[in-house]
JSON list of C-alpha atoms in Angstrom, two decimals:
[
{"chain": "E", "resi": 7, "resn": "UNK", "atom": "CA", "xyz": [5.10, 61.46, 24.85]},
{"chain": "E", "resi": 8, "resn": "UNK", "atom": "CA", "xyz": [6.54, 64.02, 27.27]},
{"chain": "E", "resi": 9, "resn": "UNK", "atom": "CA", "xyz": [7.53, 61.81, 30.95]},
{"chain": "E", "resi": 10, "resn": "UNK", "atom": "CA", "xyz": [8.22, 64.12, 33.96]},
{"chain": "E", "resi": 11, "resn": "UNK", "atom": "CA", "xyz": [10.33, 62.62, 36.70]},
{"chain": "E", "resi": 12, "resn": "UNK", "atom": "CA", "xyz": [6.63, 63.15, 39.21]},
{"chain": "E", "resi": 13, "resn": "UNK", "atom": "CA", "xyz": [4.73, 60.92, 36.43]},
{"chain": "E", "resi": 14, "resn": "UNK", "atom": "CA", "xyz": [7.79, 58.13, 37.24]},
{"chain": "E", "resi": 15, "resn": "UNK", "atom": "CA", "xyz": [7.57, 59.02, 41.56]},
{"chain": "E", "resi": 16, "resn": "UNK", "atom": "CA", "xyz": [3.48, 58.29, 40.64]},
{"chain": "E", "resi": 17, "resn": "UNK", "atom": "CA", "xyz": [3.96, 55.14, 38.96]},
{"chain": "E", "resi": 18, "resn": "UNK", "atom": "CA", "xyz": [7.11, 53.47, 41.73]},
{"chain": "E", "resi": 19, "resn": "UNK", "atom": "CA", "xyz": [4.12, 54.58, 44.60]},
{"chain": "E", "resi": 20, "resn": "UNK", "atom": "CA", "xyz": [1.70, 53.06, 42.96]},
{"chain": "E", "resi": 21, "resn": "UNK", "atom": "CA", "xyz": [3.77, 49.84, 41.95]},
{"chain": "E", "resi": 22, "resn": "UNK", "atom": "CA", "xyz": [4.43, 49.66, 45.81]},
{"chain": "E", "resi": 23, "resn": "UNK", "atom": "CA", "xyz": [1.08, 50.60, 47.07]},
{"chain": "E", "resi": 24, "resn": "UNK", "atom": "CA", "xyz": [2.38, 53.74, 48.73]},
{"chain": "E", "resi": 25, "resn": "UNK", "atom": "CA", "xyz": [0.48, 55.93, 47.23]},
{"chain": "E", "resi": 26, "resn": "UNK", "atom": "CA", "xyz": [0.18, 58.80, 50.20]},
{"chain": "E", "resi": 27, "resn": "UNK", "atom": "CA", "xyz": [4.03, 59.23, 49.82]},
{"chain": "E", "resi": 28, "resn": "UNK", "atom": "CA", "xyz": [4.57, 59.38, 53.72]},
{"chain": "E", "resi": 29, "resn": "UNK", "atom": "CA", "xyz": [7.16, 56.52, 54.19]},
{"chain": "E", "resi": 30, "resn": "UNK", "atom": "CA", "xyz": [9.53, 57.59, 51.23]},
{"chain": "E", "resi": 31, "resn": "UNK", "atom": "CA", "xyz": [9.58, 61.12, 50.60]},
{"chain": "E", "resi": 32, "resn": "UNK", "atom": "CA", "xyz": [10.55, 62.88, 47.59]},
{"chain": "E", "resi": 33, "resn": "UNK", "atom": "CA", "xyz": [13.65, 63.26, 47.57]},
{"chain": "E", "resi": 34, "resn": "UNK", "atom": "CA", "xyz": [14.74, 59.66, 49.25]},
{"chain": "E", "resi": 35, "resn": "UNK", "atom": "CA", "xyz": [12.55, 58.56, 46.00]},
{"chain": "E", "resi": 36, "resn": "UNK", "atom": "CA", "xyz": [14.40, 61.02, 43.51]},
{"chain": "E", "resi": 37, "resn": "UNK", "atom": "CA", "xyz": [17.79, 59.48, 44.64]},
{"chain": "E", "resi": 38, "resn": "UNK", "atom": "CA", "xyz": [16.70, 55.89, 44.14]},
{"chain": "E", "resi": 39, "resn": "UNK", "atom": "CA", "xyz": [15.38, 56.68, 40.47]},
{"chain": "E", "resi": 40, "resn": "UNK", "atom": "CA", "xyz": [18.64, 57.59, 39.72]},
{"chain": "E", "resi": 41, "resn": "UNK", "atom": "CA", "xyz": [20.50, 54.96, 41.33]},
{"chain": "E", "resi": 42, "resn": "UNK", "atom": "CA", "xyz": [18.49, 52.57, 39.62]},
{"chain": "E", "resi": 43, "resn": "UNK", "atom": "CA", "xyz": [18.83, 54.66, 35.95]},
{"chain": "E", "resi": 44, "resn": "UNK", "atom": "CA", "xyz": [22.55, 54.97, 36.35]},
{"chain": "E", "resi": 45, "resn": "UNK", "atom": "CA", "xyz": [23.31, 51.17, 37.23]},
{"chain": "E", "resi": 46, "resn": "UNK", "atom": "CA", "xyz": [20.70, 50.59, 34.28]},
{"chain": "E", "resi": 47, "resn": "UNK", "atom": "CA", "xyz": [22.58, 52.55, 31.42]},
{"chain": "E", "resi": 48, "resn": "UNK", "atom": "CA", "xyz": [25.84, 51.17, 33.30]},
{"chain": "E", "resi": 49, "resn": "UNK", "atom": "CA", "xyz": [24.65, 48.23, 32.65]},
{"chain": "E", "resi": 50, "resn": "UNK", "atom": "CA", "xyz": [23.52, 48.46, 29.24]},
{"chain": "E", "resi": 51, "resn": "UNK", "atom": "CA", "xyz": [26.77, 50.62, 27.52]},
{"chain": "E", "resi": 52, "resn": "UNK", "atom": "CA", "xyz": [29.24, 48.21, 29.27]},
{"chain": "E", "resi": 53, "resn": "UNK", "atom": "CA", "xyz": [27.22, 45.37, 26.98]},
{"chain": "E", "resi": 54, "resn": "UNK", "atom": "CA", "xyz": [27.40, 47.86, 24.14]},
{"chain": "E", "resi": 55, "resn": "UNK", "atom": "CA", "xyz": [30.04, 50.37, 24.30]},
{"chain": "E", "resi": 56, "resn": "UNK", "atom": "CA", "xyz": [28.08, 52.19, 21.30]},
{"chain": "E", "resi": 57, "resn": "UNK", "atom": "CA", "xyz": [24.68, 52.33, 22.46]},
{"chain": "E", "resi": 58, "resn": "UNK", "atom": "CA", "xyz": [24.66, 56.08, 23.32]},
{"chain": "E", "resi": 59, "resn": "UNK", "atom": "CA", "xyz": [27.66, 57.69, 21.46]},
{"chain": "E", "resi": 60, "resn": "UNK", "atom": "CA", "xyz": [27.73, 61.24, 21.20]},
{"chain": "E", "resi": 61, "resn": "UNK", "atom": "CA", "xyz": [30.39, 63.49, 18.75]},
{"chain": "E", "resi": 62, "resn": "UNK", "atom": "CA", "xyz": [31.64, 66.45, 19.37]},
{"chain": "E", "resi": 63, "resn": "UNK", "atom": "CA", "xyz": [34.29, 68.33, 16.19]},
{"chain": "E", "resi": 64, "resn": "UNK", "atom": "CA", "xyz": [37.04, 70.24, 18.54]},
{"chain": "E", "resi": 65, "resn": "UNK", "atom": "CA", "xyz": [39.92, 72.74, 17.72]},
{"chain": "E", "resi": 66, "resn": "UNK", "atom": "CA", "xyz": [43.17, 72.38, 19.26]},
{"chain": "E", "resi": 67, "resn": "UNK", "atom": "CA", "xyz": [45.54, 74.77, 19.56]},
{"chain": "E", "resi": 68, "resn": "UNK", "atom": "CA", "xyz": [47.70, 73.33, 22.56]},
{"chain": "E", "resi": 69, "resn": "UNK", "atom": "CA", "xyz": [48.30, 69.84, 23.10]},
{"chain": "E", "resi": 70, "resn": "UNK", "atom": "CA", "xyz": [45.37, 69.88, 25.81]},
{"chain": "E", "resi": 71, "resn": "UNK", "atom": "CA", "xyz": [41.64, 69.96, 25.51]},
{"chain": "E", "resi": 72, "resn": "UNK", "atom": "CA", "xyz": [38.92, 70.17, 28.42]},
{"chain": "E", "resi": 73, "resn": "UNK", "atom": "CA", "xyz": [36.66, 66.70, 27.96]},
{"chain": "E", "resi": 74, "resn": "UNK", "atom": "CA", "xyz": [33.06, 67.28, 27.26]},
{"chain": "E", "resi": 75, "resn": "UNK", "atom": "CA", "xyz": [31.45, 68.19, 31.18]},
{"chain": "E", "resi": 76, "resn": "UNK", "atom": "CA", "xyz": [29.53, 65.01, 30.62]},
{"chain": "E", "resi": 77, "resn": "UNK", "atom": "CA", "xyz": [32.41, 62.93, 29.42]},
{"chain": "E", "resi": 78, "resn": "UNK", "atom": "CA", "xyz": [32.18, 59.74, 30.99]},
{"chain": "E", "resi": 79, "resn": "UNK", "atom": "CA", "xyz": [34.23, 57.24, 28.43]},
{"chain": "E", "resi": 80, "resn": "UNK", "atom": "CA", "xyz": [36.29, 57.79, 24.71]},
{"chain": "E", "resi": 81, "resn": "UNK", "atom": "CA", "xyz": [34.75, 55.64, 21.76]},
{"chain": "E", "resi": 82, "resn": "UNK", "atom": "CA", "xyz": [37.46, 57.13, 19.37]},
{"chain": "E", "resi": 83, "resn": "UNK", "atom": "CA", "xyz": [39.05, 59.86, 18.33]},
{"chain": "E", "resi": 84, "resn": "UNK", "atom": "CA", "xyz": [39.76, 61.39, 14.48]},
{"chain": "E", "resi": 85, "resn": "UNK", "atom": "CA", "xyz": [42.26, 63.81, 13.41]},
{"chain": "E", "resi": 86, "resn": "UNK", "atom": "CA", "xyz": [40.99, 65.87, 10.01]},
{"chain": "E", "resi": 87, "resn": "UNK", "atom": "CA", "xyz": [44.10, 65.21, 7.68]},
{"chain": "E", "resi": 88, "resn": "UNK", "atom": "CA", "xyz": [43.21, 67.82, 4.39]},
{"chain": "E", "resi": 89, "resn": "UNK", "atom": "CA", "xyz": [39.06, 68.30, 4.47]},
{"chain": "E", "resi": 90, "resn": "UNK", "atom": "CA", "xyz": [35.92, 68.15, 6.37]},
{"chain": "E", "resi": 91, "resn": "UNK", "atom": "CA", "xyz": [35.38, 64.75, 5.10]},
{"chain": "E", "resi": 92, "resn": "UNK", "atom": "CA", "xyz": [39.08, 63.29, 5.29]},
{"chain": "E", "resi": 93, "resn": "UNK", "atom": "CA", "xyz": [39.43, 61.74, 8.36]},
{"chain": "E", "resi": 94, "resn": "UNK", "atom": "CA", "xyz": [41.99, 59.49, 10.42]},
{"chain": "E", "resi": 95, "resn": "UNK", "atom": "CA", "xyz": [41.84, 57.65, 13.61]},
{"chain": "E", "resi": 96, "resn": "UNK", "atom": "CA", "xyz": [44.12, 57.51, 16.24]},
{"chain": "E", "resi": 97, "resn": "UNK", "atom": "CA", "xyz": [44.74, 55.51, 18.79]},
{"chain": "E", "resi": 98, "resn": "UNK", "atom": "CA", "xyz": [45.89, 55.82, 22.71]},
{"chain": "E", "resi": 99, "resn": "UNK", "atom": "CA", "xyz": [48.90, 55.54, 24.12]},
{"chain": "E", "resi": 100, "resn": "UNK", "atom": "CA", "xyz": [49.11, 51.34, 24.83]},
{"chain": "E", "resi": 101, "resn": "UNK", "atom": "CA", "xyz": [49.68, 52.23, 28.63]},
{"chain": "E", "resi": 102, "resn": "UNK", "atom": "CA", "xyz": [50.15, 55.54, 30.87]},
{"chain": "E", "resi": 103, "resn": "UNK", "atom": "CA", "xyz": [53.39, 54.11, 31.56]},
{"chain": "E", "resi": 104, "resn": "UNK", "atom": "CA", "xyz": [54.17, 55.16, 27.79]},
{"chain": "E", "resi": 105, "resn": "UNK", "atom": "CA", "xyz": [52.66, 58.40, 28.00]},
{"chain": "E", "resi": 106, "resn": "UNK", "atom": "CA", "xyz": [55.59, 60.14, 27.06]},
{"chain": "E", "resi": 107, "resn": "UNK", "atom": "CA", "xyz": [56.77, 57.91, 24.20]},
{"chain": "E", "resi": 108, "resn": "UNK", "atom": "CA", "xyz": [55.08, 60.08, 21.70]},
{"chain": "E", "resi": 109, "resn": "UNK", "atom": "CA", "xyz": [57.16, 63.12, 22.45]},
{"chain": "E", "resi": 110, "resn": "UNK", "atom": "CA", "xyz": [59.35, 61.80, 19.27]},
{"chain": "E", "resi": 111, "resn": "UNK", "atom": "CA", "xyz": [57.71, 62.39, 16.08]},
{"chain": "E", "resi": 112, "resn": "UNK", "atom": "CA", "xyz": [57.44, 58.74, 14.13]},
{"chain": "E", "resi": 113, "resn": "UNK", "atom": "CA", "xyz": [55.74, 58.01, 10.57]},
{"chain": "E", "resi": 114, "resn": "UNK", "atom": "CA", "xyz": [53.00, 55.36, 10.63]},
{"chain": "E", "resi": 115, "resn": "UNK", "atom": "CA", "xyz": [54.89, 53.03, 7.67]},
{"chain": "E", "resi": 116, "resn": "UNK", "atom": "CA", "xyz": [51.31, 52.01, 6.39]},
{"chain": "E", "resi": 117, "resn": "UNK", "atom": "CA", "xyz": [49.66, 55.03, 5.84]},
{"chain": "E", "resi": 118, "resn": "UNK", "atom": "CA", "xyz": [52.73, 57.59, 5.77]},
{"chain": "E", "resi": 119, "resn": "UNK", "atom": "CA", "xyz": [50.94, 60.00, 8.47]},
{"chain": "E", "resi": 120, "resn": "UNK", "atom": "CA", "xyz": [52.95, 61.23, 11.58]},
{"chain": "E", "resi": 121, "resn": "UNK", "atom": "CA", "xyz": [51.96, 59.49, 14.71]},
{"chain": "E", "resi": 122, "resn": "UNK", "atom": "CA", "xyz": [49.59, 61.06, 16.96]},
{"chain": "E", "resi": 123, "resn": "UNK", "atom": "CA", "xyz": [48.41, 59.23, 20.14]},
{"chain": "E", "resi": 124, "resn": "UNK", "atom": "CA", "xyz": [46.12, 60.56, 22.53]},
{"chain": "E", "resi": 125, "resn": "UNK", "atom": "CA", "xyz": [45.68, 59.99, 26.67]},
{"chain": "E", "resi": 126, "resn": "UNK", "atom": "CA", "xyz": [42.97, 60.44, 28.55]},
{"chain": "E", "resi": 127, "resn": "UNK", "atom": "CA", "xyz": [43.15, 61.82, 31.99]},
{"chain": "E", "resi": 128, "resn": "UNK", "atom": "CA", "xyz": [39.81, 63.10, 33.27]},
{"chain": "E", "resi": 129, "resn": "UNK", "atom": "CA", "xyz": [39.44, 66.52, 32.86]},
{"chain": "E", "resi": 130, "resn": "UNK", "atom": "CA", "xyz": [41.65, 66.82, 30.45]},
{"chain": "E", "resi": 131, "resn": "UNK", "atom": "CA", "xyz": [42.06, 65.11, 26.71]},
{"chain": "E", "resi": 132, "resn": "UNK", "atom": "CA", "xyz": [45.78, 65.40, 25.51]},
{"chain": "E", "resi": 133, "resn": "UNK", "atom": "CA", "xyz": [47.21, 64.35, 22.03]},
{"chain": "E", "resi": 134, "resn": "UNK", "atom": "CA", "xyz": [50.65, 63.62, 21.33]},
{"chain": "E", "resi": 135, "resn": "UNK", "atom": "CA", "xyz": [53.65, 64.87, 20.20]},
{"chain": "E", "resi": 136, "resn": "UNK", "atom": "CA", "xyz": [53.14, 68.17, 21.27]},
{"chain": "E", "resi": 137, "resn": "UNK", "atom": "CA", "xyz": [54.27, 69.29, 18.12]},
{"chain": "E", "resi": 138, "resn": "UNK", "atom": "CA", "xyz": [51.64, 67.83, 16.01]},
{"chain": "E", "resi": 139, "resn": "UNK", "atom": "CA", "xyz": [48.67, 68.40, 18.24]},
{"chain": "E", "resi": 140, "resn": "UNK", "atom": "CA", "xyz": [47.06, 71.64, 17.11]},
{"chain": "E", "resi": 141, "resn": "UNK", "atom": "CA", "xyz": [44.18, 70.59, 14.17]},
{"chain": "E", "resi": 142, "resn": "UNK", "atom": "CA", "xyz": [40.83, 69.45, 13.93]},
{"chain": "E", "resi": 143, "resn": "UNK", "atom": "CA", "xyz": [39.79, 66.55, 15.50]},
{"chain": "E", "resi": 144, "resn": "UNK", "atom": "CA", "xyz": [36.31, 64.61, 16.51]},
{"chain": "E", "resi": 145, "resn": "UNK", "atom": "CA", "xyz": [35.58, 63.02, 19.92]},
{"chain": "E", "resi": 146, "resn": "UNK", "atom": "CA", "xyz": [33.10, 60.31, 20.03]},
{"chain": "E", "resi": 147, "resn": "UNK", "atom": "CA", "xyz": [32.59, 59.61, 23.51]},
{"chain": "E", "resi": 148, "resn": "UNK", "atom": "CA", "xyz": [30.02, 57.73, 25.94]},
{"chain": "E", "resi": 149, "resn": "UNK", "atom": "CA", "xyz": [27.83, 60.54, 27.89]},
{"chain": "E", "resi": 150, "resn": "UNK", "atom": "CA", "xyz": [27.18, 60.06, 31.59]},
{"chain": "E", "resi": 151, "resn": "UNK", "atom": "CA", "xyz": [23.77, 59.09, 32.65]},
{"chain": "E", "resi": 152, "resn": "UNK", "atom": "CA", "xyz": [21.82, 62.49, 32.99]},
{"chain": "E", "resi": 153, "resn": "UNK", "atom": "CA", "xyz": [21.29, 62.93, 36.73]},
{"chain": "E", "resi": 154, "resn": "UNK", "atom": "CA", "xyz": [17.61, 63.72, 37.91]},
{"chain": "E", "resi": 155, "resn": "UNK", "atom": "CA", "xyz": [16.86, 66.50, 40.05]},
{"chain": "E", "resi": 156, "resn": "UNK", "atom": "CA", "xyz": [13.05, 67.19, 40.86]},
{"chain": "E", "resi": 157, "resn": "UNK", "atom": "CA", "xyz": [9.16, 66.33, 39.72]},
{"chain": "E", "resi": 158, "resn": "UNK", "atom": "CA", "xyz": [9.73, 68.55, 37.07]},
{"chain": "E", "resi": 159, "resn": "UNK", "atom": "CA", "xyz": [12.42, 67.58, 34.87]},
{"chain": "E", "resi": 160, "resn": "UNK", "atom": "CA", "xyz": [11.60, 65.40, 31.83]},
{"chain": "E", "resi": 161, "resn": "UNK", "atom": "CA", "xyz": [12.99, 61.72, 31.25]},
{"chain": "E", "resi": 162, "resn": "UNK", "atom": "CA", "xyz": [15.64, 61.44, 28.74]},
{"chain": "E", "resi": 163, "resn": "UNK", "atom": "CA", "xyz": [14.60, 60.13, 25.19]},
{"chain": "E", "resi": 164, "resn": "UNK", "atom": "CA", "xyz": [16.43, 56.88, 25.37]},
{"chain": "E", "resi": 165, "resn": "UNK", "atom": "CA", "xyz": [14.76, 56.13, 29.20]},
{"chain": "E", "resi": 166, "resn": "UNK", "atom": "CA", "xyz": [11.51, 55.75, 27.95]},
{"chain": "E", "resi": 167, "resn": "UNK", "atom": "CA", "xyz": [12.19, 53.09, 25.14]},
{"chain": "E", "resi": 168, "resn": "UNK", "atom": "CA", "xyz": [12.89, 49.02, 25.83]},
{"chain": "E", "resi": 169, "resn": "UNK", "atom": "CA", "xyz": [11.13, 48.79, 28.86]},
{"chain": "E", "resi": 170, "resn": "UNK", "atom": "CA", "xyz": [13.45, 50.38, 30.67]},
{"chain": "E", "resi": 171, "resn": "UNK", "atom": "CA", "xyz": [10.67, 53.07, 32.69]},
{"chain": "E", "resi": 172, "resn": "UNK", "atom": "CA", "xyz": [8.90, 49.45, 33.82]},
{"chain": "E", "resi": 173, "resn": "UNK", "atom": "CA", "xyz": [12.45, 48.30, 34.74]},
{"chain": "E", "resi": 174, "resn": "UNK", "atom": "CA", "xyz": [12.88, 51.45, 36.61]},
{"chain": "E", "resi": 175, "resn": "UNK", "atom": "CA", "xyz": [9.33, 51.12, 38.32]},
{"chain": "E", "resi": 176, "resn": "UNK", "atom": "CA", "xyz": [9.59, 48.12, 39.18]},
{"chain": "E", "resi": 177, "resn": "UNK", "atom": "CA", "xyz": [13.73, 47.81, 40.43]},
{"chain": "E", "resi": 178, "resn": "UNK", "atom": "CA", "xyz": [12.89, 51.40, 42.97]},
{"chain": "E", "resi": 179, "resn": "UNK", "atom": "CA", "xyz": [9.04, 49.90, 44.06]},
{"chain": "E", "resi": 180, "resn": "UNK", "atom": "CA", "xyz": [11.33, 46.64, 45.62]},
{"chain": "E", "resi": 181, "resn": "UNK", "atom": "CA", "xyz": [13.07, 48.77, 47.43]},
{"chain": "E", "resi": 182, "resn": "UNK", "atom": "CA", "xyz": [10.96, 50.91, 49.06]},
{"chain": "E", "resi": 183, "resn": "UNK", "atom": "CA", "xyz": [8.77, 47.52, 49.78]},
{"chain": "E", "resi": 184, "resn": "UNK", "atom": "CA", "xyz": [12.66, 46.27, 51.06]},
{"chain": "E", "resi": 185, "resn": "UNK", "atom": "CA", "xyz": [12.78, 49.51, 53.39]},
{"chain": "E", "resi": 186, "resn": "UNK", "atom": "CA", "xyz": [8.99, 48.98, 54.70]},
{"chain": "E", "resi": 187, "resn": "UNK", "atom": "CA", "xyz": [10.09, 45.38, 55.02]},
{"chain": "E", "resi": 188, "resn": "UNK", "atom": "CA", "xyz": [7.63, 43.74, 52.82]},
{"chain": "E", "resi": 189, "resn": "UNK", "atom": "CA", "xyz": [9.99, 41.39, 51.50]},
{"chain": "E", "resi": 190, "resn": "UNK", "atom": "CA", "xyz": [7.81, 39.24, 50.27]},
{"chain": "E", "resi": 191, "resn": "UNK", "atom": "CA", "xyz": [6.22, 41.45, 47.94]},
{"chain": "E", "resi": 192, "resn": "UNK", "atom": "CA", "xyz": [9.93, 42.86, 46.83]},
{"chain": "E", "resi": 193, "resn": "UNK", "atom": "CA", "xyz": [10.88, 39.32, 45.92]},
{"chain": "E", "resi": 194, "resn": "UNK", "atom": "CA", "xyz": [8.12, 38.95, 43.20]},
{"chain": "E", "resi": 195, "resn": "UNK", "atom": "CA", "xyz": [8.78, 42.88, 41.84]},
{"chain": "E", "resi": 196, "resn": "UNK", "atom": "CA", "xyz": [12.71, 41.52, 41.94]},
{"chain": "E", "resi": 197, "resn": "UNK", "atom": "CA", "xyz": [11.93, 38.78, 39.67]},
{"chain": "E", "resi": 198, "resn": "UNK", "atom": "CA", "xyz": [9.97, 41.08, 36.94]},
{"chain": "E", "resi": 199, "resn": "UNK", "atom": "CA", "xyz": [13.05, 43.46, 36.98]},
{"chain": "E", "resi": 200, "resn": "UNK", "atom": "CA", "xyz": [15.23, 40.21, 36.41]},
{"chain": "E", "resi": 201, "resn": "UNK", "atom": "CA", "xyz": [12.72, 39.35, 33.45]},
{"chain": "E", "resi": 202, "resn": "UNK", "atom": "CA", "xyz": [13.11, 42.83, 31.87]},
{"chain": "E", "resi": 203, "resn": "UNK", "atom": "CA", "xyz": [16.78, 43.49, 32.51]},
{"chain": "E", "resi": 204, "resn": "UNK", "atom": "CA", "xyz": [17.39, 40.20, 30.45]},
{"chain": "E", "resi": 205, "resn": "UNK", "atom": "CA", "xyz": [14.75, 41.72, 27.86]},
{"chain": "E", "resi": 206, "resn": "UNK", "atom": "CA", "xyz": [16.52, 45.42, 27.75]},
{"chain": "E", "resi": 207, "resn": "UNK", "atom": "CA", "xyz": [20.02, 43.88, 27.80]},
{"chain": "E", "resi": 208, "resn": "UNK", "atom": "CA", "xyz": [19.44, 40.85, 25.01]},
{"chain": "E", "resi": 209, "resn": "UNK", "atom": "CA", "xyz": [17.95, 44.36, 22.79]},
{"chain": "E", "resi": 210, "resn": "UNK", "atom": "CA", "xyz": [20.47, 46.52, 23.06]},
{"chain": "E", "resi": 211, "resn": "UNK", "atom": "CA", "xyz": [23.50, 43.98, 22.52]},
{"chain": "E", "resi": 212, "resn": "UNK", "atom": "CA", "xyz": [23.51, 45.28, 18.62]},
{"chain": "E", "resi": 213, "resn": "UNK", "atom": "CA", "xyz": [21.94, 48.66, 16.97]},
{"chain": "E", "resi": 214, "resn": "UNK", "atom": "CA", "xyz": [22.72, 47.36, 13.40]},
{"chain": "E", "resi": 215, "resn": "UNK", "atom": "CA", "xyz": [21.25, 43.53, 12.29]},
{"chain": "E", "resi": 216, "resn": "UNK", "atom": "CA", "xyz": [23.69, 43.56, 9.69]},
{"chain": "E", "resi": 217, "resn": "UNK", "atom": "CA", "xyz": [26.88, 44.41, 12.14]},
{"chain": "E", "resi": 218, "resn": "UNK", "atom": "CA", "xyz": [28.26, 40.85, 10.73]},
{"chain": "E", "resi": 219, "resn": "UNK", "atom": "CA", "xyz": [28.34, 42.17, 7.64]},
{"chain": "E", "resi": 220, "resn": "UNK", "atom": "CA", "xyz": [30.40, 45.07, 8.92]},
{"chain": "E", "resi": 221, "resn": "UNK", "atom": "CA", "xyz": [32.90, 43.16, 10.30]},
{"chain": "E", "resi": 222, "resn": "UNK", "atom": "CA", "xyz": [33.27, 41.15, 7.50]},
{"chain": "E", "resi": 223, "resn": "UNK", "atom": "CA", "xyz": [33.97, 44.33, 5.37]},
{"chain": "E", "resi": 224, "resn": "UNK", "atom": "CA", "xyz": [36.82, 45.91, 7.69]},
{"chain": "E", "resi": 225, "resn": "UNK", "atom": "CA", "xyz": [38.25, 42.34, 7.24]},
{"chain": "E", "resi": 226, "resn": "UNK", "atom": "CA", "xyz": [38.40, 42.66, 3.69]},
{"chain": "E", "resi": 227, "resn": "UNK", "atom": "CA", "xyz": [39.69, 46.00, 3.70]},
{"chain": "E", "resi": 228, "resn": "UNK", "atom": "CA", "xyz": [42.77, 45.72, 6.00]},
{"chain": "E", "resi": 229, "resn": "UNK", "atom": "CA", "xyz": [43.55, 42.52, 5.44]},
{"chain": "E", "resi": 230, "resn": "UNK", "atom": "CA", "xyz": [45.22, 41.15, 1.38]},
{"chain": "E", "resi": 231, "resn": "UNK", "atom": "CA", "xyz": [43.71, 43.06, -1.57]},
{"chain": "E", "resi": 232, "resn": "UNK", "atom": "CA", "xyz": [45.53, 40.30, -3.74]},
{"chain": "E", "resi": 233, "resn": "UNK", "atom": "CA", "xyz": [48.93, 41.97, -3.84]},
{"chain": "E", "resi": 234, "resn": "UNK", "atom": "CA", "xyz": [50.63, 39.51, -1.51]},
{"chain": "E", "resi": 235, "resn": "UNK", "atom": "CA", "xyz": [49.22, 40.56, 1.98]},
{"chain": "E", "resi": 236, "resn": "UNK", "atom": "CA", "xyz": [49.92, 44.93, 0.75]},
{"chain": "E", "resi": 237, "resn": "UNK", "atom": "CA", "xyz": [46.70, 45.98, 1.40]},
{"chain": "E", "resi": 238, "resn": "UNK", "atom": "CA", "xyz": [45.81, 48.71, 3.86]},
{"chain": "E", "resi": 239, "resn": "UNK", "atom": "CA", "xyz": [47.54, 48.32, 6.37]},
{"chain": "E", "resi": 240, "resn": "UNK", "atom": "CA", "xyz": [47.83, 44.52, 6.03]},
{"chain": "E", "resi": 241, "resn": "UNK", "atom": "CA", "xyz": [51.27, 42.94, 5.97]}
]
């Protein structure tokens, strides 16, 4: 089902019994569905750094690469060793006071790969050494909120599942009651949006029901294979 922003400005009058839209106009309405959107998906990705991840396969030729113009924050990063399907992560520099530690080419003992590190430093991604930079790599990364402009643009997908449009509804109706100072009726639309915030966060704390599982797997394989603690990467 297609949701335009005016079907969400609709539903927050309504909520608030505003319906002639003369106390909150448009665009004071507009900016308060996004404030309450973007503290929502704040919200919910700092609970579940993975909940929206989105890849992107890059080419470097430099040591430098432009982030993604709705980069927000890096999930990981992958360097393509030999094929398409051979990849290895690697990991950021520990602090920015180290950011030029990597300038020395070094061999990872457990793997025998050189060392690449990478920094972030909005705009710009950088990998380390400079020498060993230019390749392949893939960018998983945590997309900014998308930022609504007018009536007519359409909800993003993962808005309109989880109850978070009736979160949305409910958190921007309080505060246009909260500006007409009908604080009464804001206090019982702030205790629905603390019902369905608990709801929407308690949901999206895991995407996989067998994430235990998971973990118990990356256990296994870095830890002993039964040669005396030798396994990958296990010592």
């Amino acid at each position: 089902m297609v949701v335009l922003v005016s079907d969400l400005m609709t539903a927050v009058r309504d909520r608030a019994d505003m319906q002639s839209g003369s106390y909150i106009g448009d665009s004071q309405l507009i900016y308060m569905i996004n404030e309450s959107a973007e503290g929502l998906y704040g919200s919910i990705c700092q609970g579940n750094p993975d909940y929206n991840v989105q890849q992107v396969v890059i080419t470097l030729t430099s040591n430098t690469y432009p982030l993604p113009s709705d980069f927000w924050k890096v999930r990981g990063i992958d360097y393509q060793c030999s094929s398409s399907t051979d990849w290895k992560e690697i990991h950021s520099e520990p602090s920015f006071h180290e950011r030029n530690r990597g300038n020395t080419q070094t061999i990872e003992a457990s793997y025998g790969y050189p060392v690449r590190r990478y920094i972030v430093m909005i705009p710009t991604l950088t990998i380390t050494p400079q020498t060993l930079a230019p390749g392949i790599y893939r960018l998983s990364y945590v997309p900014r909120a998308t930022a609504l402009t007018d009536g007519y643009d359409q909800i993003t997908d993962f808005l309109t599942i989880n109850s978070w449009l009736a979160f949305i509804v409910a958190d921007v109706a309080a505060k246009c009651l909260e500006i007409e100072e009908s604080y009464e009726q804001a206090q019982i639309l702030q205790g629905r949006c603390a019902v369905l915030l608990t709801k929407i966060l308690a949901e999206s704390a895991s995407l996989d029901a067998g994430e235990s599982q998971v973990i118990g797997r990356i256990r296994h394989d870095h830890g002993s294979n039964g040669m005396g603690g030798f396994g990958y990467g296990g010592f």
